[in-house]
mmCIF file with all atom_site columns, C-alpha atoms and ligand atoms in Angstrom:
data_model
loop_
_atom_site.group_PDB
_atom_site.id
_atom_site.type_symbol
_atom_site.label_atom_id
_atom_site.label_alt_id
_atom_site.label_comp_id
_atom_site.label_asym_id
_atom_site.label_entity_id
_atom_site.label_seq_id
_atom_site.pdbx_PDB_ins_code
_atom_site.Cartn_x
_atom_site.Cartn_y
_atom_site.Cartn_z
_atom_site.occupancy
_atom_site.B_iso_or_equiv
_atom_site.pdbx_formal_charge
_atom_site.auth_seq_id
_atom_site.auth_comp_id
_atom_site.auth_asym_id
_atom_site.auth_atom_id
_atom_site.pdbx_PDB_model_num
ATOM   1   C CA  . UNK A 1 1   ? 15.213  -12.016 -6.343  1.00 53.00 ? 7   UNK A CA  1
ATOM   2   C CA  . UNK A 1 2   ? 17.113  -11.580 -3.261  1.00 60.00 ? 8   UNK A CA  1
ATOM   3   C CA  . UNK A 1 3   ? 18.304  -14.766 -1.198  1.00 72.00 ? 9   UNK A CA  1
ATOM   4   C CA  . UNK A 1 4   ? 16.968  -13.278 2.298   1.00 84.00 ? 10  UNK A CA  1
ATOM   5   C CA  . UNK A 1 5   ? 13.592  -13.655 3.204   1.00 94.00 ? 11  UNK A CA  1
ATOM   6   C CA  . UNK A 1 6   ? 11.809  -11.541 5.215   1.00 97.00 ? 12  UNK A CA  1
ATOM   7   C CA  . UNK A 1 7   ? 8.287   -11.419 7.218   1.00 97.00 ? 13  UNK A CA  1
ATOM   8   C CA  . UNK A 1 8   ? 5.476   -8.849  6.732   1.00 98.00 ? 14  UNK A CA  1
ATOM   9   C CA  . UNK A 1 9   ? 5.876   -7.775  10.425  1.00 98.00 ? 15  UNK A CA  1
ATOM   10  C CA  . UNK A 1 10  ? 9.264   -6.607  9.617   1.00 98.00 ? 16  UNK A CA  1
ATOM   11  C CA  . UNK A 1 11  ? 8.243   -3.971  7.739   1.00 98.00 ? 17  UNK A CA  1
ATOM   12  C CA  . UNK A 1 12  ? 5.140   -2.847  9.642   1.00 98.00 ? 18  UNK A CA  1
ATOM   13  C CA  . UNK A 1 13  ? 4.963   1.329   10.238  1.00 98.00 ? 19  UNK A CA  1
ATOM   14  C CA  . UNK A 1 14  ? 2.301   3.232   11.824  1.00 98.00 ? 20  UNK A CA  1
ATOM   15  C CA  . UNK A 1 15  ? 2.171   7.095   11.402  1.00 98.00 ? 21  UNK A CA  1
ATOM   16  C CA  . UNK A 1 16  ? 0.294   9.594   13.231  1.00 98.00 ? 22  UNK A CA  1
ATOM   17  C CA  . UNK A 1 17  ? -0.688  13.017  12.118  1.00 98.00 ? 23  UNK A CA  1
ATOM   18  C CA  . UNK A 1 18  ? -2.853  15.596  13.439  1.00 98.00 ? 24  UNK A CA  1
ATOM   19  C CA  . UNK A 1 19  ? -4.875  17.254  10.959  1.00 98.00 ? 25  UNK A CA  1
ATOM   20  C CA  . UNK A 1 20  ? -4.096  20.819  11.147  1.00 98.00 ? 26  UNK A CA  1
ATOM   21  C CA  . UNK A 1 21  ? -5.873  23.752  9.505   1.00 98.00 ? 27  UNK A CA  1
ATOM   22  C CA  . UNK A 1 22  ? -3.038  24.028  6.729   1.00 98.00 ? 28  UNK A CA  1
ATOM   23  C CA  . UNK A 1 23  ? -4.350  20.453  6.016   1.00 98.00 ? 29  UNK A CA  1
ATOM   24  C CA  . UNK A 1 24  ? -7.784  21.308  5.184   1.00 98.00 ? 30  UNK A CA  1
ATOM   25  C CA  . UNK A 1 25  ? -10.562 22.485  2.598   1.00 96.00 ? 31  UNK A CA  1
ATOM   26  C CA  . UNK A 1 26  ? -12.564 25.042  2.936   1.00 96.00 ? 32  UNK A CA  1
ATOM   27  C CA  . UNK A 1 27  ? -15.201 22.910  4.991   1.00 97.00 ? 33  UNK A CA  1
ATOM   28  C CA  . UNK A 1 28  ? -12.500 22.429  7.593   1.00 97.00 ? 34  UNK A CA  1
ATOM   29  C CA  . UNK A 1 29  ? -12.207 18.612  5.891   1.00 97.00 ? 35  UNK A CA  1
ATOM   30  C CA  . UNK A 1 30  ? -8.940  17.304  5.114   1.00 97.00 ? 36  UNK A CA  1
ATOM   31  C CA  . UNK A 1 31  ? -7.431  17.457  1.701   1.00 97.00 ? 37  UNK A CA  1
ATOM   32  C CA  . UNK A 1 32  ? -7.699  14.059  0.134   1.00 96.00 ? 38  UNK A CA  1
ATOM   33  C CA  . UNK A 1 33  ? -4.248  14.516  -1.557  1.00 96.00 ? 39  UNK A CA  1
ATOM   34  C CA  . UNK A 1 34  ? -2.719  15.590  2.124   1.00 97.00 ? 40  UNK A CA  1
ATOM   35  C CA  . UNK A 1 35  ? -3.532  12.308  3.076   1.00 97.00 ? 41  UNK A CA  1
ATOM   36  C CA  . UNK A 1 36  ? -2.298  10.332  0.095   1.00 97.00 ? 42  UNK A CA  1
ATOM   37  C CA  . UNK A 1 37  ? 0.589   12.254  0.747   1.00 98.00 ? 43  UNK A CA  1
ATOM   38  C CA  . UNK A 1 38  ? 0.564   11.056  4.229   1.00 98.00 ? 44  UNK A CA  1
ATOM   39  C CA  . UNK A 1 39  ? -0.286  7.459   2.891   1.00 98.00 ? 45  UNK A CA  1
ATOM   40  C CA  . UNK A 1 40  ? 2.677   7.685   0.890   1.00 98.00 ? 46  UNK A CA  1
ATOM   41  C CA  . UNK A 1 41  ? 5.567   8.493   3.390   1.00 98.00 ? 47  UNK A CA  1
ATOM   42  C CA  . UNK A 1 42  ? 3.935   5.599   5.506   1.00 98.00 ? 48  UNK A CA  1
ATOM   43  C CA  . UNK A 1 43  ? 4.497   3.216   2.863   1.00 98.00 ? 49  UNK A CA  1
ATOM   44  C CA  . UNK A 1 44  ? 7.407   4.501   1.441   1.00 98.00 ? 50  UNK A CA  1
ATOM   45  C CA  . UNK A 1 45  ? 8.814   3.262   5.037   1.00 98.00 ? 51  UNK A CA  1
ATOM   46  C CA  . UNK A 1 46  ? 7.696   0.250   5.223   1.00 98.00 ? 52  UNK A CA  1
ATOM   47  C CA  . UNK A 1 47  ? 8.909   -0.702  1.835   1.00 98.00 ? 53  UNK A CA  1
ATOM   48  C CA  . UNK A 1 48  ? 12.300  0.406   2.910   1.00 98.00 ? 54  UNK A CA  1
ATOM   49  C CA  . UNK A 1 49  ? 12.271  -1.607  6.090   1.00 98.00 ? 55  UNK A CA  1
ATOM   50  C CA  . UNK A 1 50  ? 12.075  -4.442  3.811   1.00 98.00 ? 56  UNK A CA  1
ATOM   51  C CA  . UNK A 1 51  ? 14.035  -4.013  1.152   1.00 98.00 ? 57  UNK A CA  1
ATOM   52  C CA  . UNK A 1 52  ? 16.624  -1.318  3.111   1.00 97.00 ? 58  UNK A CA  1
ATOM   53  C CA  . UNK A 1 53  ? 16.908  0.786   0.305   1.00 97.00 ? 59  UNK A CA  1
ATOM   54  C CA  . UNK A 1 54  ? 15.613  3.625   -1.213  1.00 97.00 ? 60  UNK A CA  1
ATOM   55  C CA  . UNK A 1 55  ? 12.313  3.160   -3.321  1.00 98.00 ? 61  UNK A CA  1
ATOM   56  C CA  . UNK A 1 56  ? 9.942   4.800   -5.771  1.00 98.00 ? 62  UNK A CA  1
ATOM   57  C CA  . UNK A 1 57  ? 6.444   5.249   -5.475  1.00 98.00 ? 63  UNK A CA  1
ATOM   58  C CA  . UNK A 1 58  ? 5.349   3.241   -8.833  1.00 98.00 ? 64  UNK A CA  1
ATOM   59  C CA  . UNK A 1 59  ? 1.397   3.207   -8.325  1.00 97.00 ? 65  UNK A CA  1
ATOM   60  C CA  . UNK A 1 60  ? -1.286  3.822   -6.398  1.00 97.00 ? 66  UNK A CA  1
ATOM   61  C CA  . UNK A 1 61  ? -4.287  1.814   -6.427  1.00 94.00 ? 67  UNK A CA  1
ATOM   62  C CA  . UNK A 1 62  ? -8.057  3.293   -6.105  1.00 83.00 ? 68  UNK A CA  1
ATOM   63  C CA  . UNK A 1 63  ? -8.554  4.715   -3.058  1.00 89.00 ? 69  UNK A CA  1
ATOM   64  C CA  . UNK A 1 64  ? -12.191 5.959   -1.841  1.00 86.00 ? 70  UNK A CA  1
ATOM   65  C CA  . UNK A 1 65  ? -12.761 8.594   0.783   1.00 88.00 ? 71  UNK A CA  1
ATOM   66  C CA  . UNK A 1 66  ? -15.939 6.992   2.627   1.00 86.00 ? 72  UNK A CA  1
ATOM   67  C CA  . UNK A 1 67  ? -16.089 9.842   5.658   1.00 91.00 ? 73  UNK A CA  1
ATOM   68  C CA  . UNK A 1 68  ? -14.830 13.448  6.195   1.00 93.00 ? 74  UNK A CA  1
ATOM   69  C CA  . UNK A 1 69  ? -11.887 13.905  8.124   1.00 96.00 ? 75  UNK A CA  1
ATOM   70  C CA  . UNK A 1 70  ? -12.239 16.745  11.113  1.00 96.00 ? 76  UNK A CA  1
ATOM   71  C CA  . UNK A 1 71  ? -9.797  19.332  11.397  1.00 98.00 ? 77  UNK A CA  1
ATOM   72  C CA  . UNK A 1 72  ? -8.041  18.292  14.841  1.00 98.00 ? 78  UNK A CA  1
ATOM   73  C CA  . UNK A 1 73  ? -9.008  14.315  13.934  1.00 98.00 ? 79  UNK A CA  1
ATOM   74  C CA  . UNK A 1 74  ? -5.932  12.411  14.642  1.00 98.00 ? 80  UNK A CA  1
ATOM   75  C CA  . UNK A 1 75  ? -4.808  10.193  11.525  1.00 98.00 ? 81  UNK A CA  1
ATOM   76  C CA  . UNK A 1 76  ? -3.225  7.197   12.267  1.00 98.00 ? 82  UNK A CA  1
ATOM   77  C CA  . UNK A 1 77  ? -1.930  5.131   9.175   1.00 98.00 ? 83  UNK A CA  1
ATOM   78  C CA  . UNK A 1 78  ? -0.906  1.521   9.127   1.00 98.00 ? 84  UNK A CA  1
ATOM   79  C CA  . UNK A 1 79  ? 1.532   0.002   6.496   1.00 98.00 ? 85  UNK A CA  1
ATOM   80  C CA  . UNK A 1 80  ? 2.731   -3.127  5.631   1.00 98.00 ? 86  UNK A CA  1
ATOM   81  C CA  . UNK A 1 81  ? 4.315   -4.886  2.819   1.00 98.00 ? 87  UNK A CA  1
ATOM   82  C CA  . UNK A 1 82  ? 1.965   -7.658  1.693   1.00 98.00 ? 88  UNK A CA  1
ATOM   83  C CA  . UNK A 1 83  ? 4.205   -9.174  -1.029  1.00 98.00 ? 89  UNK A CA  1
ATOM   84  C CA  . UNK A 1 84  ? 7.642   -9.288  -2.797  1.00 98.00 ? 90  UNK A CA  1
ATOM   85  C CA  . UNK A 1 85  ? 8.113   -9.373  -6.556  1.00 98.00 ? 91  UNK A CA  1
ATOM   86  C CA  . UNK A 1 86  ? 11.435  -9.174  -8.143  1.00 98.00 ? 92  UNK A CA  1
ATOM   87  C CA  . UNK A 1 87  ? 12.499  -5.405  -7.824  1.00 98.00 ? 93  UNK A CA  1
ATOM   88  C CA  . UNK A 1 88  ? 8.624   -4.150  -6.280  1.00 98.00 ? 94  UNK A CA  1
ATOM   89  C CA  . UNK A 1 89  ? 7.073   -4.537  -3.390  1.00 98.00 ? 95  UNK A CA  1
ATOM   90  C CA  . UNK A 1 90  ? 2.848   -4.344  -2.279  1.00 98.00 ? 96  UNK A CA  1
ATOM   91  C CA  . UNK A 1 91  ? 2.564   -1.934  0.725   1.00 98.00 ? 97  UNK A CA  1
ATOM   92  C CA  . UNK A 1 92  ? -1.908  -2.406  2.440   1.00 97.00 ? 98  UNK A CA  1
ATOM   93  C CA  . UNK A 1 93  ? -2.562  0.721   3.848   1.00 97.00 ? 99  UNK A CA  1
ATOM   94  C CA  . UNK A 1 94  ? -5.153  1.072   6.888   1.00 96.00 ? 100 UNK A CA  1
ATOM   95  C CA  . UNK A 1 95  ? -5.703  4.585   7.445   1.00 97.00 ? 101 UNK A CA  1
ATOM   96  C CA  . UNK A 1 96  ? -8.050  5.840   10.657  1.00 97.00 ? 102 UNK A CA  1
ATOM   97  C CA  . UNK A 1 97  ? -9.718  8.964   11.908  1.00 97.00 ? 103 UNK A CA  1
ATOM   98  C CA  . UNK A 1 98  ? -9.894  9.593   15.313  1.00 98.00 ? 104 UNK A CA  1
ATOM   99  C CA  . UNK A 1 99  ? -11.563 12.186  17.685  1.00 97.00 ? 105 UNK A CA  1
ATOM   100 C CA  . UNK A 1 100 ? -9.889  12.286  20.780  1.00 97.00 ? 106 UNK A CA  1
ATOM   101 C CA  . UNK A 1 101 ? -12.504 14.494  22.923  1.00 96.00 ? 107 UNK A CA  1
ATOM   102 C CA  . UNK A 1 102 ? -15.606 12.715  21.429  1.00 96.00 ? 108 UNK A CA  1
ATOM   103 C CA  . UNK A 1 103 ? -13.891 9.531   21.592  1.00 97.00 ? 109 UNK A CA  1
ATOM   104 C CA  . UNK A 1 104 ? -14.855 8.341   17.978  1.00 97.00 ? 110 UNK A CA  1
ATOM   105 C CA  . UNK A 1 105 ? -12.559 6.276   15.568  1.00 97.00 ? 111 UNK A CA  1
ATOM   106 C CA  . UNK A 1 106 ? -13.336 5.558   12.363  1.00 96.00 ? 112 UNK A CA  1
ATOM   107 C CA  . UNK A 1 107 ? -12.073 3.618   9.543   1.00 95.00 ? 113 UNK A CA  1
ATOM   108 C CA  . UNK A 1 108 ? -11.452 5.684   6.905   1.00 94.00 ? 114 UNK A CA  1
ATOM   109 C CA  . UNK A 1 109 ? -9.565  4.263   3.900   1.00 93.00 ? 115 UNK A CA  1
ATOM   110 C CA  . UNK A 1 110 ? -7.772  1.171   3.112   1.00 95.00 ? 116 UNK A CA  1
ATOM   111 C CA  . UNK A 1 111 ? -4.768  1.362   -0.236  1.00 96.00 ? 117 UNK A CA  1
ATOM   112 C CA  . UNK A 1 112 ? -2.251  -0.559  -1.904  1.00 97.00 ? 118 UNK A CA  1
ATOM   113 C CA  . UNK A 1 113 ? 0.719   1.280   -3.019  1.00 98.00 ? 119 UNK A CA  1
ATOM   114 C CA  . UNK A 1 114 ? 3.355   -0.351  -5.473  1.00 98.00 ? 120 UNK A CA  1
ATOM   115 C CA  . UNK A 1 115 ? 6.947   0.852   -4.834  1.00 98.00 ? 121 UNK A CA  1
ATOM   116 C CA  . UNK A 1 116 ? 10.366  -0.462  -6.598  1.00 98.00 ? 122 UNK A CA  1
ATOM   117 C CA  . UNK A 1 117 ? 13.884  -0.553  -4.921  1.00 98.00 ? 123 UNK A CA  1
ATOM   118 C CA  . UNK A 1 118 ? 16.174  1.114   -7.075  1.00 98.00 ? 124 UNK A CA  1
ATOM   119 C CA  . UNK A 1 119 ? 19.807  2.121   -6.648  1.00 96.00 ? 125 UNK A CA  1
ATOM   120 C CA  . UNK A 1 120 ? 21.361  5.691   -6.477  1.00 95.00 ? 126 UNK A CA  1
ATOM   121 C CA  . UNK A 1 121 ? 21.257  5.508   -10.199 1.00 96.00 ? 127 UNK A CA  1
ATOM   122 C CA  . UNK A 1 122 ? 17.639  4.884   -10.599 1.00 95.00 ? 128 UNK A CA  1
ATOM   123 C CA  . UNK A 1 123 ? 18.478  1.453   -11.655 1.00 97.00 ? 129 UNK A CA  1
ATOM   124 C CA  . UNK A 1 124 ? 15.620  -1.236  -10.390 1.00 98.00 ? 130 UNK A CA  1
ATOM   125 C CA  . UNK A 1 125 ? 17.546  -3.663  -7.590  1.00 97.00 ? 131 UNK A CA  1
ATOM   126 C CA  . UNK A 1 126 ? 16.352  -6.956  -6.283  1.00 97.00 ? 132 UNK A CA  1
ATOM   127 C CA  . UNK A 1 127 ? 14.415  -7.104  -2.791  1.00 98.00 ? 133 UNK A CA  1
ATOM   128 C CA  . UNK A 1 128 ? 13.641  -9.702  -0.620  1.00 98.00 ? 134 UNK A CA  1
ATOM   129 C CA  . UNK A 1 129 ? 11.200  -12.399 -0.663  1.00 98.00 ? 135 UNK A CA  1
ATOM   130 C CA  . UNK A 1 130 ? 8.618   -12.231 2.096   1.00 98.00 ? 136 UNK A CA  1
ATOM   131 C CA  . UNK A 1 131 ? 6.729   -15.099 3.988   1.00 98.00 ? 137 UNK A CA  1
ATOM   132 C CA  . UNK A 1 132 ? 3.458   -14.407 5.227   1.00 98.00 ? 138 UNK A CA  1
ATOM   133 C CA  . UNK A 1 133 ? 2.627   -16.172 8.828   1.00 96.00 ? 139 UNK A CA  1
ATOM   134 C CA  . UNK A 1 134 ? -0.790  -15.253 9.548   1.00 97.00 ? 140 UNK A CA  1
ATOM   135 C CA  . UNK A 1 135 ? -3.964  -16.127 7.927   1.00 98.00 ? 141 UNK A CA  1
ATOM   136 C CA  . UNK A 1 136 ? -4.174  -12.472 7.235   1.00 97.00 ? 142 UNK A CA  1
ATOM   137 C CA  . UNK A 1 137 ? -0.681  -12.359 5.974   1.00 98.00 ? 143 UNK A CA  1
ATOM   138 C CA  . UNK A 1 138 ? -1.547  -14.911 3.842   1.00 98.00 ? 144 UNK A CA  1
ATOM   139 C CA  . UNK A 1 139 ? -4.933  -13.574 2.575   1.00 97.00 ? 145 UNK A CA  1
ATOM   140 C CA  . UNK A 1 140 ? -3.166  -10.533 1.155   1.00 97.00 ? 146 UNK A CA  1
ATOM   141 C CA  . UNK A 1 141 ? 0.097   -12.681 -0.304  1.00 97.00 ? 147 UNK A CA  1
ATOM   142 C CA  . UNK A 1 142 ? -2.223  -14.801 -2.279  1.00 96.00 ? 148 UNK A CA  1
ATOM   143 C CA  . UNK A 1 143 ? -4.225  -11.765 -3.459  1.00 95.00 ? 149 UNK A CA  1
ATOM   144 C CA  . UNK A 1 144 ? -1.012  -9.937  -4.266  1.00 96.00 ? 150 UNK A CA  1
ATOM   145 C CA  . UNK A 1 145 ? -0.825  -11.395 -7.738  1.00 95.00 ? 151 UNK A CA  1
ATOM   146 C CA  . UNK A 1 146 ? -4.391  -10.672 -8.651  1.00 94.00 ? 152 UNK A CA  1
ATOM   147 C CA  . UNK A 1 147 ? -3.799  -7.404  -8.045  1.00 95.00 ? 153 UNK A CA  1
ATOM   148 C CA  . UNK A 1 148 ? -0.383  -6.565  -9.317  1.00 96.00 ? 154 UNK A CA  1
ATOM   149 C CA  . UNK A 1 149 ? -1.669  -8.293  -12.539 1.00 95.00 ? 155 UNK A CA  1
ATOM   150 C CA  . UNK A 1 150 ? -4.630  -5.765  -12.727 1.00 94.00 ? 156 UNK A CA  1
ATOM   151 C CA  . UNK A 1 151 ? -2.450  -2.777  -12.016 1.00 95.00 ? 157 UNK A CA  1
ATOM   152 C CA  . UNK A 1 152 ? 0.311   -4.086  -14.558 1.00 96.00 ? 158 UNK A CA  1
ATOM   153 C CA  . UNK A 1 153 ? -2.523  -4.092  -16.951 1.00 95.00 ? 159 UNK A CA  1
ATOM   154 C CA  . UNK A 1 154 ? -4.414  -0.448  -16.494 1.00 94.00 ? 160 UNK A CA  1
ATOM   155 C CA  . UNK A 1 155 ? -0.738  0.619   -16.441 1.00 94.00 ? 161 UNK A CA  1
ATOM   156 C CA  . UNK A 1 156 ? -0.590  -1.263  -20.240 1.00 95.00 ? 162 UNK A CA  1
ATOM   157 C CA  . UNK A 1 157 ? 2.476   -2.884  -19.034 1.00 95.00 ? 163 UNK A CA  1
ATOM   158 C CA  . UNK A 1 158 ? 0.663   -6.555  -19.116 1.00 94.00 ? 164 UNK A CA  1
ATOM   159 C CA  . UNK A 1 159 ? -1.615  -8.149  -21.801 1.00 92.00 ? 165 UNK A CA  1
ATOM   160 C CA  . UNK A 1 160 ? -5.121  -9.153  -20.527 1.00 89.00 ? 166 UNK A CA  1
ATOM   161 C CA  . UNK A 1 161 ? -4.168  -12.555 -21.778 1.00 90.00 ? 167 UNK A CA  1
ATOM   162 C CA  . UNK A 1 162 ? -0.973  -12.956 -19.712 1.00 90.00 ? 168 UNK A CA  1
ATOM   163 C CA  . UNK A 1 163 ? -3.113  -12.449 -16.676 1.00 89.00 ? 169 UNK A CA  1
ATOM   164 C CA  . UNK A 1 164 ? -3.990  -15.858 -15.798 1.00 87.00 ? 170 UNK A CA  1
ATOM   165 C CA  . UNK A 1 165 ? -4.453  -15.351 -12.256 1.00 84.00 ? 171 UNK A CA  1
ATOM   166 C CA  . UNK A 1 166 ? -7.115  -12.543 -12.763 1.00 83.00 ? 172 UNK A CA  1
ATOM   167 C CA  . UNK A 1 167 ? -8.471  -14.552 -15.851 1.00 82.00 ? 173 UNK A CA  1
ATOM   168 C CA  . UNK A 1 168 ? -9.001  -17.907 -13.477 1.00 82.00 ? 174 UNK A CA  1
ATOM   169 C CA  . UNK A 1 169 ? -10.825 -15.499 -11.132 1.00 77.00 ? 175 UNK A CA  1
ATOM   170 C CA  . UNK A 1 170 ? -13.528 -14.601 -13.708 1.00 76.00 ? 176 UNK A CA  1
ATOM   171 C CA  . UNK A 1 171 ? -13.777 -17.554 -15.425 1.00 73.00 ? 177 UNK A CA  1
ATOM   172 C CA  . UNK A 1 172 ? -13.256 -20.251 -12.763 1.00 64.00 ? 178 UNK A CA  1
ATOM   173 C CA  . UNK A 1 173 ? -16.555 -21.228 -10.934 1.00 54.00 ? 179 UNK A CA  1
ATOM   174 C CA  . UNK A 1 174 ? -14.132 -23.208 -8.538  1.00 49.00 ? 180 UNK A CA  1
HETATM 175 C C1  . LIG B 2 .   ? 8.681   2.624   -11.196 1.00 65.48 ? 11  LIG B C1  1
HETATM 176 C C2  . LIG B 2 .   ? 9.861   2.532   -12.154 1.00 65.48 ? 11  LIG B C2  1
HETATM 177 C C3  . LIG B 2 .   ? 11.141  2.353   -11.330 1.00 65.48 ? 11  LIG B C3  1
HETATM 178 C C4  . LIG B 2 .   ? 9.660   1.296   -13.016 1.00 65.48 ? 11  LIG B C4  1
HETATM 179 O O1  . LIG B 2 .   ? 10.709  1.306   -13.932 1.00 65.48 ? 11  LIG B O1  1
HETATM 180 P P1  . LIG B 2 .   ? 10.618  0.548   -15.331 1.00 65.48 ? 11  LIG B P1  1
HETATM 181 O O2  . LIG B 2 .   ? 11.804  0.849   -16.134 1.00 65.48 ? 11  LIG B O2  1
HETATM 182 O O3  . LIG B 2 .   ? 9.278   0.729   -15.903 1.00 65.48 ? 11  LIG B O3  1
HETATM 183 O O4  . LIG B 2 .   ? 10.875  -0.861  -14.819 1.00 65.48 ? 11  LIG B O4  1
HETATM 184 P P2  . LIG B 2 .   ? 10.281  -2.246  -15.250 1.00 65.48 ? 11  LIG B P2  1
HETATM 185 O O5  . LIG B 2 .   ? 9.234   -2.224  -16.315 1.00 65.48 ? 11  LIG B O5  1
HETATM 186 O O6  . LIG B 2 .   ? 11.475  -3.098  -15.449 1.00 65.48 ? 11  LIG B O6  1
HETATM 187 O O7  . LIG B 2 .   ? 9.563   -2.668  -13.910 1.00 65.48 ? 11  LIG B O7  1
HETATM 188 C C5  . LIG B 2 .   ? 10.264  -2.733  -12.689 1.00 65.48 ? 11  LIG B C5  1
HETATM 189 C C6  . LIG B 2 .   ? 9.263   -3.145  -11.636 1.00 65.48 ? 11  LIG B C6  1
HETATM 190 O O8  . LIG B 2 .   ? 8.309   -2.111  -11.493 1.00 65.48 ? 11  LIG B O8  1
HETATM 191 C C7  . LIG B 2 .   ? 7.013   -2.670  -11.578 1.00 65.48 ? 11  LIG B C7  1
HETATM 192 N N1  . LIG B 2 .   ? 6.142   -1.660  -12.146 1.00 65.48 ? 11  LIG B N1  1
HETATM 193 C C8  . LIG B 2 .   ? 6.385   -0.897  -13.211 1.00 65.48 ? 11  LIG B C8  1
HETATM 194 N N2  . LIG B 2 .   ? 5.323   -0.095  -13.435 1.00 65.48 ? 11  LIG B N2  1
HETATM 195 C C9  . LIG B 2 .   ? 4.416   -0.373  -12.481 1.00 65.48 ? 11  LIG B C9  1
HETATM 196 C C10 . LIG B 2 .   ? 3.120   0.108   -12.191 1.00 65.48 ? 11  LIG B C10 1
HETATM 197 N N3  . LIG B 2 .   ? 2.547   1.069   -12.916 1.00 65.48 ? 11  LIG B N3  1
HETATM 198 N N4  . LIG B 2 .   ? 2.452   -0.407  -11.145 1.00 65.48 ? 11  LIG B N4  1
HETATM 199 C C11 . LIG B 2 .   ? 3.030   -1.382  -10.382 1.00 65.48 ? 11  LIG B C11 1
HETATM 200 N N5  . LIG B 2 .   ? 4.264   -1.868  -10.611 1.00 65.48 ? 11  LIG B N5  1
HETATM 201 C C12 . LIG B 2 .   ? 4.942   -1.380  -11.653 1.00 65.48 ? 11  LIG B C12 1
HETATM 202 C C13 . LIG B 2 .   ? 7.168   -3.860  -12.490 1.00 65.48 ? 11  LIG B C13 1
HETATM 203 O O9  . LIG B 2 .   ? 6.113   -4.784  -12.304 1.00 65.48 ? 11  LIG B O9  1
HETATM 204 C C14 . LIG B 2 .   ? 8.496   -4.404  -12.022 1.00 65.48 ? 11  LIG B C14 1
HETATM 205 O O10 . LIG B 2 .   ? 8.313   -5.138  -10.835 1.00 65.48 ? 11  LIG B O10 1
HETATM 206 P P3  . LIG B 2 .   ? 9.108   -6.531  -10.588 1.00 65.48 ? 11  LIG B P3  1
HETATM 207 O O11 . LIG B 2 .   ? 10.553  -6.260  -10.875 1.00 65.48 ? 11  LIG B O11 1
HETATM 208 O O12 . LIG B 2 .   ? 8.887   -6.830  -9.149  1.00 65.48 ? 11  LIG B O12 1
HETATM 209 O O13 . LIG B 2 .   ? 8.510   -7.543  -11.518 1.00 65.48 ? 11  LIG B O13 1
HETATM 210 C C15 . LIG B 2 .   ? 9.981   3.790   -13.070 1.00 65.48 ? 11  LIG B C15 1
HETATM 211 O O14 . LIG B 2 .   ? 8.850   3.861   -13.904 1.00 65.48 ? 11  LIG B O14 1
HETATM 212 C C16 . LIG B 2 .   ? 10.126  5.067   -12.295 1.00 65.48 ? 11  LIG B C16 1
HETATM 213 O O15 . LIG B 2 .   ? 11.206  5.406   -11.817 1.00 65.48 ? 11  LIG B O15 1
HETATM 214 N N6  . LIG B 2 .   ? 9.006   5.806   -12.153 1.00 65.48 ? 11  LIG B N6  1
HETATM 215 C C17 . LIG B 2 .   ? 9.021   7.058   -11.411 1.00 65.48 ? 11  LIG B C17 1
HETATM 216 C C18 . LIG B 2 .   ? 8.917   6.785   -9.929  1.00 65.48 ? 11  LIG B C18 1
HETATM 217 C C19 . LIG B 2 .   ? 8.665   8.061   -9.167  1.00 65.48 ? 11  LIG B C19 1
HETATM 218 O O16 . LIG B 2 .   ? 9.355   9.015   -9.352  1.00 65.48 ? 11  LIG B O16 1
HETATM 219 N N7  . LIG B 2 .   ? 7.679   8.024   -8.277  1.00 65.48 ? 11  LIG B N7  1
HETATM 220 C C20 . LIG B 2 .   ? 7.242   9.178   -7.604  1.00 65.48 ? 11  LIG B C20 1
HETATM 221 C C21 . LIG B 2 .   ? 6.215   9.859   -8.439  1.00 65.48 ? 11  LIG B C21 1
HETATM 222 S S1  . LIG B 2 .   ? 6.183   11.568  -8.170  1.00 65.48 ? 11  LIG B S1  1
#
């Protein structure tokens, strides 16, 4: 781990798009992998406003479409990085739909994407530790691990049993 620590607002992006009829299905809907894609380059900034180097998208957790996007919506995506590891970093993604003429805005999908610093030689490099400030900020540091333990574990890079902090949240009644 890095000696410098950082804070969560540091790395905070928003990106706007306008969906555009290249960006759309056949129902005039946007493309649910234009947006991931879109989801992705947001994150993929904020992650290197932490750690100011370049990084690698390393997973992507569920995400749901709830509503249809409009072609001509305007998308506006939020990122932040949540928490720190060693070489990776937890970007929360907030993504929105809104109509300008109706004047409607919708929530549309919320993300965590996992990205790793790594050097020009695709070797993994240490990033900096974050500290959260707000009760928010902390909400989403403590949950962090949970999380990161789950993905670690669908990606069959953890054992179920090493996952104590997902384990406690099962089997603690606490
Ligand atoms: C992501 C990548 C750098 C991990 O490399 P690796 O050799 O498996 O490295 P390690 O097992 O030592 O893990 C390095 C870090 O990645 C994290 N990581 C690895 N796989 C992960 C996954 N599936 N989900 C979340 N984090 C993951 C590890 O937890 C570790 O984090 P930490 O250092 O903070 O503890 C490597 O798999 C890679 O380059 N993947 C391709 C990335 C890419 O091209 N993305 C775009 C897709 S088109």
């Amino acid at each position: 781990m890095s000696t410098i620590t950082k804070n969560p607002k540091e790395s905070f992006t928003i990106m706007n798009e306008l969906v555009l009829p290249n960006d759309t299905n056949t129902l005039n809907n946007l493309m649910g992998g234009r947006l991931l894609h879109w989801m992705d380059i947001a994150a993929a900034i904020s992650a290197q406003k932490h750690c100011n180097n370049i990084v690698v998208t390393a997973s992507v957790d569920n995400v749901s479409f709830k509503h249809a996007i409009k072609l001509g919506d305007v998308i506006t995506i939020e990122a932040v990085v949540t928490r720190a590891f060693s070489t990776s970093m937890e970007v929360r993604l907030d993504v929105w739909a809104e109509n300008i003429p109706s004047g409607t805005r919708i929530k549309s999908n919320e993300a965590f994407y996992t990205f790793v610093a790594i050097d020009a030689d695709g070797k993994t490099v240490a990033v900096p530790e974050i500290t959260p400030e707000s009760e928010i900020e902390n909400k989403l540091f403590e949950g962090a691990l949970r999380r990161r333990q789950l993905r670690l574990i669908l990606a069959g890079k953890m054992k179920a049993d090493d996952a104590t902090e997902l384990k406690a949240l099962f089997f603690n009644n606490n």
